[in-house]
């Protein structure tokens, strides 16, 4: 559980996180407020290298539907490995918007941030590789139910100018991913503005800002620990 109270950007989310009992059902309220989840690929150079990918010159964007969102307060349920292969974890700093953005300036992007948390972009890596080889879209590997795990929303003022936000993912008490927004190829404010020039963003939309190096395979009975400043969450894998 988060070590201090979380806040939300809109009243529907606020109602769902105001106490521990409601946090258990955060999923329903948060999902209702999310129009789309925008994911940023290869925003950390070391992650691009570890997967053998080129370092991009502009943000690589893809989306997940709101139906893929689940709460960190529920167990992570992997798609059947016998049918779908391995599920990989990718820990990411996540932003939720409190205002619409379209062809936004940097200053407008700053003002639009309503909440911050950590999330997991879960990927069926074997399936994704096969789809990429054929030149097909990745949705089957990235958009399944439960493919976007989100923790509780935190006041963005706690993170200053987002130039040096550190976060970690531990699996079974072993550090697996150590993120720092200072290492992003496309920093948070610039990223939001850039996305809004590609397509309009709406209040409630979530942006997963990219994963640092250290991605890997989830195993049954793993215990995942997320750390973001003084906030900490744990979740089990099934």
mmCIF file of C-alpha atoms in Angstrom:
data_model
loop_
_atom_site.group_PDB
_atom_site.id
_atom_site.type_symbol
_atom_site.label_atom_id
_atom_site.label_comp_id
_atom_site.label_asym_id
_atom_site.label_seq_id
_atom_site.Cartn_x
_atom_site.Cartn_y
_atom_site.Cartn_z
ATOM 1 C CA UNK A 1 0.000 0.000 0.000
ATOM 2 C CA UNK A 2 1.121 3.581 -0.548
ATOM 3 C CA UNK A 3 2.791 5.016 2.539
ATOM 4 C CA UNK A 4 1.003 8.348 2.312
ATOM 5 C CA UNK A 5 -2.378 9.505 1.020
ATOM 6 C CA UNK A 6 -2.743 9.608 -2.745
ATOM 7 C CA UNK A 7 -4.727 12.277 -4.565
ATOM 8 C CA UNK A 8 -6.481 12.241 -7.882
ATOM 9 C CA UNK A 9 -7.073 14.679 -10.668
ATOM 10 C CA UNK A 10 -10.826 14.365 -10.994
ATOM 11 C CA UNK A 11 -13.571 13.773 -8.454
ATOM 12 C CA UNK A 12 -14.330 10.251 -9.624
ATOM 13 C CA UNK A 13 -10.786 9.140 -8.881
ATOM 14 C CA UNK A 14 -10.624 11.086 -5.622
ATOM 15 C CA UNK A 15 -13.654 9.188 -4.376
ATOM 16 C CA UNK A 16 -11.956 5.889 -5.114
ATOM 17 C CA UNK A 17 -8.680 6.498 -3.266
ATOM 18 C CA UNK A 18 -9.728 8.331 -0.125
ATOM 19 C CA UNK A 19 -9.418 5.294 2.172
ATOM 20 C CA UNK A 20 -8.046 1.751 2.196
ATOM 21 C CA UNK A 21 -11.415 0.088 1.680
ATOM 22 C CA UNK A 22 -12.073 2.054 -1.520
ATOM 23 C CA UNK A 23 -8.518 1.534 -2.790
ATOM 24 C CA UNK A 24 -9.324 -2.163 -3.135
ATOM 25 C CA UNK A 25 -11.823 -1.228 -5.848
ATOM 26 C CA UNK A 26 -9.856 1.641 -7.397
ATOM 27 C CA UNK A 27 -9.899 -0.199 -10.719
ATOM 28 C CA UNK A 28 -13.481 0.579 -11.636
ATOM 29 C CA UNK A 29 -13.386 4.317 -10.896
ATOM 30 C CA UNK A 30 -10.001 4.928 -12.456
ATOM 31 C CA UNK A 31 -10.866 2.997 -15.583
ATOM 32 C CA UNK A 32 -14.030 5.039 -16.075
ATOM 33 C CA UNK A 33 -11.941 8.225 -16.196
ATOM 34 C CA UNK A 34 -9.357 6.869 -18.659
ATOM 35 C CA UNK A 35 -10.057 7.428 -22.317
ATOM 36 C CA UNK A 36 -6.775 5.921 -23.506
ATOM 37 C CA UNK A 37 -3.330 4.913 -22.305
ATOM 38 C CA UNK A 38 -0.495 6.266 -24.435
ATOM 39 C CA UNK A 39 2.769 4.356 -24.169
ATOM 40 C CA UNK A 40 6.204 5.625 -25.156
ATOM 41 C CA UNK A 41 8.644 3.105 -26.579
ATOM 42 C CA UNK A 42 12.430 3.331 -26.198
ATOM 43 C CA UNK A 43 12.515 6.504 -24.098
ATOM 44 C CA UNK A 44 15.631 5.206 -22.306
ATOM 45 C CA UNK A 45 18.652 4.504 -24.478
ATOM 46 C CA UNK A 46 19.838 1.523 -22.413
ATOM 47 C CA UNK A 47 16.472 -0.182 -22.762
ATOM 48 C CA UNK A 48 16.563 0.257 -26.539
ATOM 49 C CA UNK A 49 20.024 -1.303 -26.570
ATOM 50 C CA UNK A 50 19.071 -4.261 -24.381
ATOM 51 C CA UNK A 51 16.376 -5.257 -26.879
ATOM 52 C CA UNK A 52 18.634 -4.662 -29.865
ATOM 53 C CA UNK A 53 16.588 -1.699 -31.117
ATOM 54 C CA UNK A 54 17.700 1.586 -32.653
ATOM 55 C CA UNK A 55 17.621 4.676 -30.445
ATOM 56 C CA UNK A 56 14.739 6.807 -31.765
ATOM 57 C CA UNK A 57 15.024 10.422 -32.889
ATOM 58 C CA UNK A 58 11.387 11.111 -32.022
ATOM 59 C CA UNK A 59 9.008 9.419 -29.549
ATOM 60 C CA UNK A 60 7.666 5.999 -30.512
ATOM 61 C CA UNK A 61 3.996 5.919 -29.521
ATOM 62 C CA UNK A 62 1.424 3.181 -29.165
ATOM 63 C CA UNK A 63 -1.749 2.790 -27.104
ATOM 64 C CA UNK A 64 -3.473 0.466 -24.702
ATOM 65 C CA UNK A 65 -7.261 0.494 -24.157
ATOM 66 C CA UNK A 66 -8.795 1.406 -20.810
ATOM 67 C CA UNK A 67 -9.928 -2.226 -20.567
ATOM 68 C CA UNK A 68 -6.273 -3.234 -20.070
ATOM 69 C CA UNK A 69 -5.978 -1.240 -16.827
ATOM 70 C CA UNK A 70 -5.857 -3.027 -13.476
ATOM 71 C CA UNK A 71 -4.947 -1.873 -9.984
ATOM 72 C CA UNK A 72 -1.706 -2.713 -8.231
ATOM 73 C CA UNK A 73 -3.916 -3.741 -5.318
ATOM 74 C CA UNK A 74 -5.025 -6.841 -7.229
ATOM 75 C CA UNK A 75 -2.825 -9.804 -8.153
ATOM 76 C CA UNK A 76 -1.217 -9.717 -11.588
ATOM 77 C CA UNK A 77 -2.692 -12.529 -13.661
ATOM 78 C CA UNK A 78 -0.475 -13.567 -16.585
ATOM 79 C CA UNK A 79 -2.025 -14.873 -19.799
ATOM 80 C CA UNK A 80 -1.531 -18.638 -19.972
ATOM 81 C CA UNK A 81 2.199 -19.137 -20.735
ATOM 82 C CA UNK A 82 1.479 -22.414 -22.531
ATOM 83 C CA UNK A 83 -0.639 -20.503 -25.047
ATOM 84 C CA UNK A 84 0.946 -17.052 -25.138
ATOM 85 C CA UNK A 85 4.546 -17.486 -24.003
ATOM 86 C CA UNK A 86 6.349 -15.289 -21.482
ATOM 87 C CA UNK A 87 4.913 -12.107 -19.980
ATOM 88 C CA UNK A 88 7.563 -9.394 -19.592
ATOM 89 C CA UNK A 89 7.402 -6.550 -17.085
ATOM 90 C CA UNK A 90 8.299 -2.939 -17.922
ATOM 91 C CA UNK A 91 8.104 -0.480 -15.001
ATOM 92 C CA UNK A 92 7.293 3.096 -15.966
ATOM 93 C CA UNK A 93 6.646 6.546 -14.546
ATOM 94 C CA UNK A 94 3.028 7.370 -15.411
ATOM 95 C CA UNK A 95 1.204 10.667 -15.797
ATOM 96 C CA UNK A 96 -2.539 11.287 -15.792
ATOM 97 C CA UNK A 97 -3.889 14.470 -17.329
ATOM 98 C CA UNK A 98 -6.300 16.826 -15.603
ATOM 99 C CA UNK A 99 -6.951 18.883 -18.734
ATOM 100 C CA UNK A 100 -7.225 18.423 -22.481
ATOM 101 C CA UNK A 101 -4.135 19.068 -24.605
ATOM 102 C CA UNK A 102 -4.012 19.724 -28.332
ATOM 103 C CA UNK A 103 -0.949 21.177 -30.099
ATOM 104 C CA UNK A 104 0.150 22.250 -26.620
ATOM 105 C CA UNK A 105 3.051 24.398 -25.511
ATOM 106 C CA UNK A 106 5.491 23.226 -22.839
ATOM 107 C CA UNK A 107 3.794 25.515 -20.315
ATOM 108 C CA UNK A 108 0.353 24.112 -21.152
ATOM 109 C CA UNK A 109 1.716 20.588 -20.739
ATOM 110 C CA UNK A 110 3.059 21.476 -17.285
ATOM 111 C CA UNK A 111 -0.314 22.791 -16.162
ATOM 112 C CA UNK A 112 -2.214 19.744 -17.462
ATOM 113 C CA UNK A 113 -0.601 17.131 -15.210
ATOM 114 C CA UNK A 114 -3.075 15.961 -12.589
ATOM 115 C CA UNK A 115 -1.511 12.844 -11.075
ATOM 116 C CA UNK A 116 1.669 10.771 -11.045
ATOM 117 C CA UNK A 117 2.233 7.109 -10.248
ATOM 118 C CA UNK A 118 4.132 4.007 -11.282
ATOM 119 C CA UNK A 119 2.823 1.389 -13.656
ATOM 120 C CA UNK A 120 3.706 -1.783 -15.472
ATOM 121 C CA UNK A 121 3.469 -2.123 -19.218
ATOM 122 C CA UNK A 122 3.075 -5.894 -19.525
ATOM 123 C CA UNK A 123 4.118 -7.444 -22.817
ATOM 124 C CA UNK A 124 3.735 -10.877 -24.371
ATOM 125 C CA UNK A 125 7.274 -10.704 -25.722
ATOM 126 C CA UNK A 126 7.281 -13.897 -27.793
ATOM 127 C CA UNK A 127 4.069 -12.880 -29.490
ATOM 128 C CA UNK A 128 5.294 -9.320 -29.990
ATOM 129 C CA UNK A 129 8.468 -10.567 -31.693
ATOM 130 C CA UNK A 130 6.448 -12.719 -34.075
ATOM 131 C CA UNK A 131 4.133 -9.845 -34.922
ATOM 132 C CA UNK A 132 7.055 -7.473 -35.513
ATOM 133 C CA UNK A 133 8.729 -9.992 -37.816
ATOM 134 C CA UNK A 134 5.582 -10.010 -39.962
ATOM 135 C CA UNK A 135 5.223 -6.230 -39.875
ATOM 136 C CA UNK A 136 1.958 -6.526 -37.973
ATOM 137 C CA UNK A 137 0.678 -4.226 -35.187
ATOM 138 C CA UNK A 138 1.484 -5.151 -31.560
ATOM 139 C CA UNK A 139 -1.975 -4.906 -30.000
ATOM 140 C CA UNK A 140 -2.323 -8.630 -29.342
ATOM 141 C CA UNK A 141 0.898 -8.501 -27.297
ATOM 142 C CA UNK A 142 0.266 -5.217 -25.467
ATOM 143 C CA UNK A 143 -3.485 -4.717 -25.005
ATOM 144 C CA UNK A 144 -4.776 -7.820 -23.225
ATOM 145 C CA UNK A 145 -6.844 -7.437 -20.050
ATOM 146 C CA UNK A 146 -4.453 -6.634 -17.208
ATOM 147 C CA UNK A 147 -1.647 -5.401 -19.485
ATOM 148 C CA UNK A 148 -1.514 -2.004 -17.744
ATOM 149 C CA UNK A 149 -0.976 -2.160 -13.972
ATOM 150 C CA UNK A 150 -1.321 1.197 -12.193
ATOM 151 C CA UNK A 151 -0.553 2.202 -8.611
ATOM 152 C CA UNK A 152 -2.232 5.073 -6.726
ATOM 153 C CA UNK A 153 -2.158 8.631 -8.045
ATOM 154 C CA UNK A 154 0.088 11.116 -6.241
ATOM 155 C CA UNK A 155 0.081 14.922 -6.239
ATOM 156 C CA UNK A 156 2.386 16.054 -9.092
ATOM 157 C CA UNK A 157 3.708 18.922 -6.965
ATOM 158 C CA UNK A 158 5.715 16.330 -5.046
ATOM 159 C CA UNK A 159 7.944 15.850 -8.109
ATOM 160 C CA UNK A 160 8.999 19.418 -8.877
ATOM 161 C CA UNK A 161 9.954 19.919 -12.510
ATOM 162 C CA UNK A 162 10.173 16.134 -13.248
ATOM 163 C CA UNK A 163 13.851 16.488 -14.184
ATOM 164 C CA UNK A 164 15.096 13.969 -11.622
ATOM 165 C CA UNK A 165 12.336 11.574 -10.561
ATOM 166 C CA UNK A 166 13.768 8.269 -9.357
ATOM 167 C CA UNK A 167 11.809 5.030 -9.092
ATOM 168 C CA UNK A 168 12.563 1.333 -8.675
ATOM 169 C CA UNK A 169 11.075 -2.079 -9.311
ATOM 170 C CA UNK A 170 12.136 -4.972 -7.079
ATOM 171 C CA UNK A 171 11.185 -8.588 -7.715
ATOM 172 C CA UNK A 172 11.491 -10.891 -4.712
ATOM 173 C CA UNK A 173 13.556 -8.150 -2.999
ATOM 174 C CA UNK A 174 16.059 -7.968 -5.879
ATOM 175 C CA UNK A 175 16.399 -4.658 -7.721
ATOM 176 C CA UNK A 176 15.448 -5.193 -11.365
ATOM 177 C CA UNK A 177 14.787 -1.706 -12.731
ATOM 178 C CA UNK A 178 16.175 1.601 -11.501
ATOM 179 C CA UNK A 179 14.565 4.519 -13.311
ATOM 180 C CA UNK A 180 15.483 8.194 -13.364
ATOM 181 C CA UNK A 181 13.599 10.720 -15.482
ATOM 182 C CA UNK A 182 16.910 12.545 -16.007
ATOM 183 C CA UNK A 183 17.859 9.710 -18.382
ATOM 184 C CA UNK A 184 14.780 10.017 -20.567
ATOM 185 C CA UNK A 185 15.494 10.759 -24.221
ATOM 186 C CA UNK A 186 12.293 12.827 -24.299
ATOM 187 C CA UNK A 187 11.610 14.576 -20.936
ATOM 188 C CA UNK A 188 8.144 14.628 -19.433
ATOM 189 C CA UNK A 189 6.930 18.119 -20.402
ATOM 190 C CA UNK A 190 8.388 17.965 -23.902
ATOM 191 C CA UNK A 191 6.940 14.484 -24.321
ATOM 192 C CA UNK A 192 3.408 15.565 -23.421
ATOM 193 C CA UNK A 193 3.578 18.534 -25.770
ATOM 194 C CA UNK A 194 4.971 16.373 -28.581
ATOM 195 C CA UNK A 195 2.210 13.767 -28.193
ATOM 196 C CA UNK A 196 -0.450 16.496 -28.245
ATOM 197 C CA UNK A 197 0.837 17.607 -31.641
ATOM 198 C CA UNK A 198 0.436 14.057 -32.968
ATOM 199 C CA UNK A 199 -3.122 13.689 -31.630
ATOM 200 C CA UNK A 200 -5.287 15.371 -29.020
ATOM 201 C CA UNK A 201 -5.098 14.272 -25.406
ATOM 202 C CA UNK A 202 -8.040 14.402 -23.025
ATOM 203 C CA UNK A 203 -8.417 14.821 -19.294
ATOM 204 C CA UNK A 204 -8.082 11.381 -17.721
ATOM 205 C CA UNK A 205 -5.708 10.034 -20.363
ATOM 206 C CA UNK A 206 -2.657 8.215 -18.989
ATOM 207 C CA UNK A 207 0.830 8.505 -20.439
ATOM 208 C CA UNK A 208 3.322 5.723 -19.660
ATOM 209 C CA UNK A 209 6.605 7.555 -20.218
ATOM 210 C CA UNK A 210 8.870 4.618 -21.089
ATOM 211 C CA UNK A 211 10.816 1.939 -19.252
ATOM 212 C CA UNK A 212 14.454 1.868 -18.157
ATOM 213 C CA UNK A 213 16.708 -1.132 -18.781
ATOM 214 C CA UNK A 214 16.221 -4.339 -16.813
ATOM 215 C CA UNK A 215 13.000 -5.689 -18.299
ATOM 216 C CA UNK A 216 12.423 -9.404 -17.891
ATOM 217 C CA UNK A 217 10.028 -12.287 -17.414
ATOM 218 C CA UNK A 218 7.331 -12.517 -14.735
ATOM 219 C CA UNK A 219 7.098 -15.854 -12.942
ATOM 220 C CA UNK A 220 4.238 -17.281 -10.898
ATOM 221 C CA UNK A 221 4.478 -16.318 -7.197
ATOM 222 C CA UNK A 222 6.846 -13.394 -7.828
ATOM 223 C CA UNK A 223 6.452 -10.511 -5.393
ATOM 224 C CA UNK A 224 6.868 -7.109 -7.058
ATOM 225 C CA UNK A 225 7.688 -3.978 -5.069
ATOM 226 C CA UNK A 226 7.344 -0.527 -6.638
ATOM 227 C CA UNK A 227 9.099 2.459 -5.072
ATOM 228 C CA UNK A 228 8.499 6.085 -6.018
ATOM 229 C CA UNK A 229 10.017 8.521 -3.541
ATOM 230 C CA UNK A 230 8.445 7.742 -0.168
ATOM 231 C CA UNK A 231 5.653 5.713 -1.752
ATOM 232 C CA UNK A 232 5.751 1.947 -1.978
ATOM 233 C CA UNK A 233 3.425 -0.733 -3.315
ATOM 234 C CA UNK A 234 3.551 -4.521 -3.526
ATOM 235 C CA UNK A 235 1.752 -6.939 -5.812
ATOM 236 C CA UNK A 236 1.815 -10.711 -6.343
ATOM 237 C CA UNK A 237 1.979 -12.541 -9.663
ATOM 238 C CA UNK A 238 -0.183 -15.525 -10.587
#
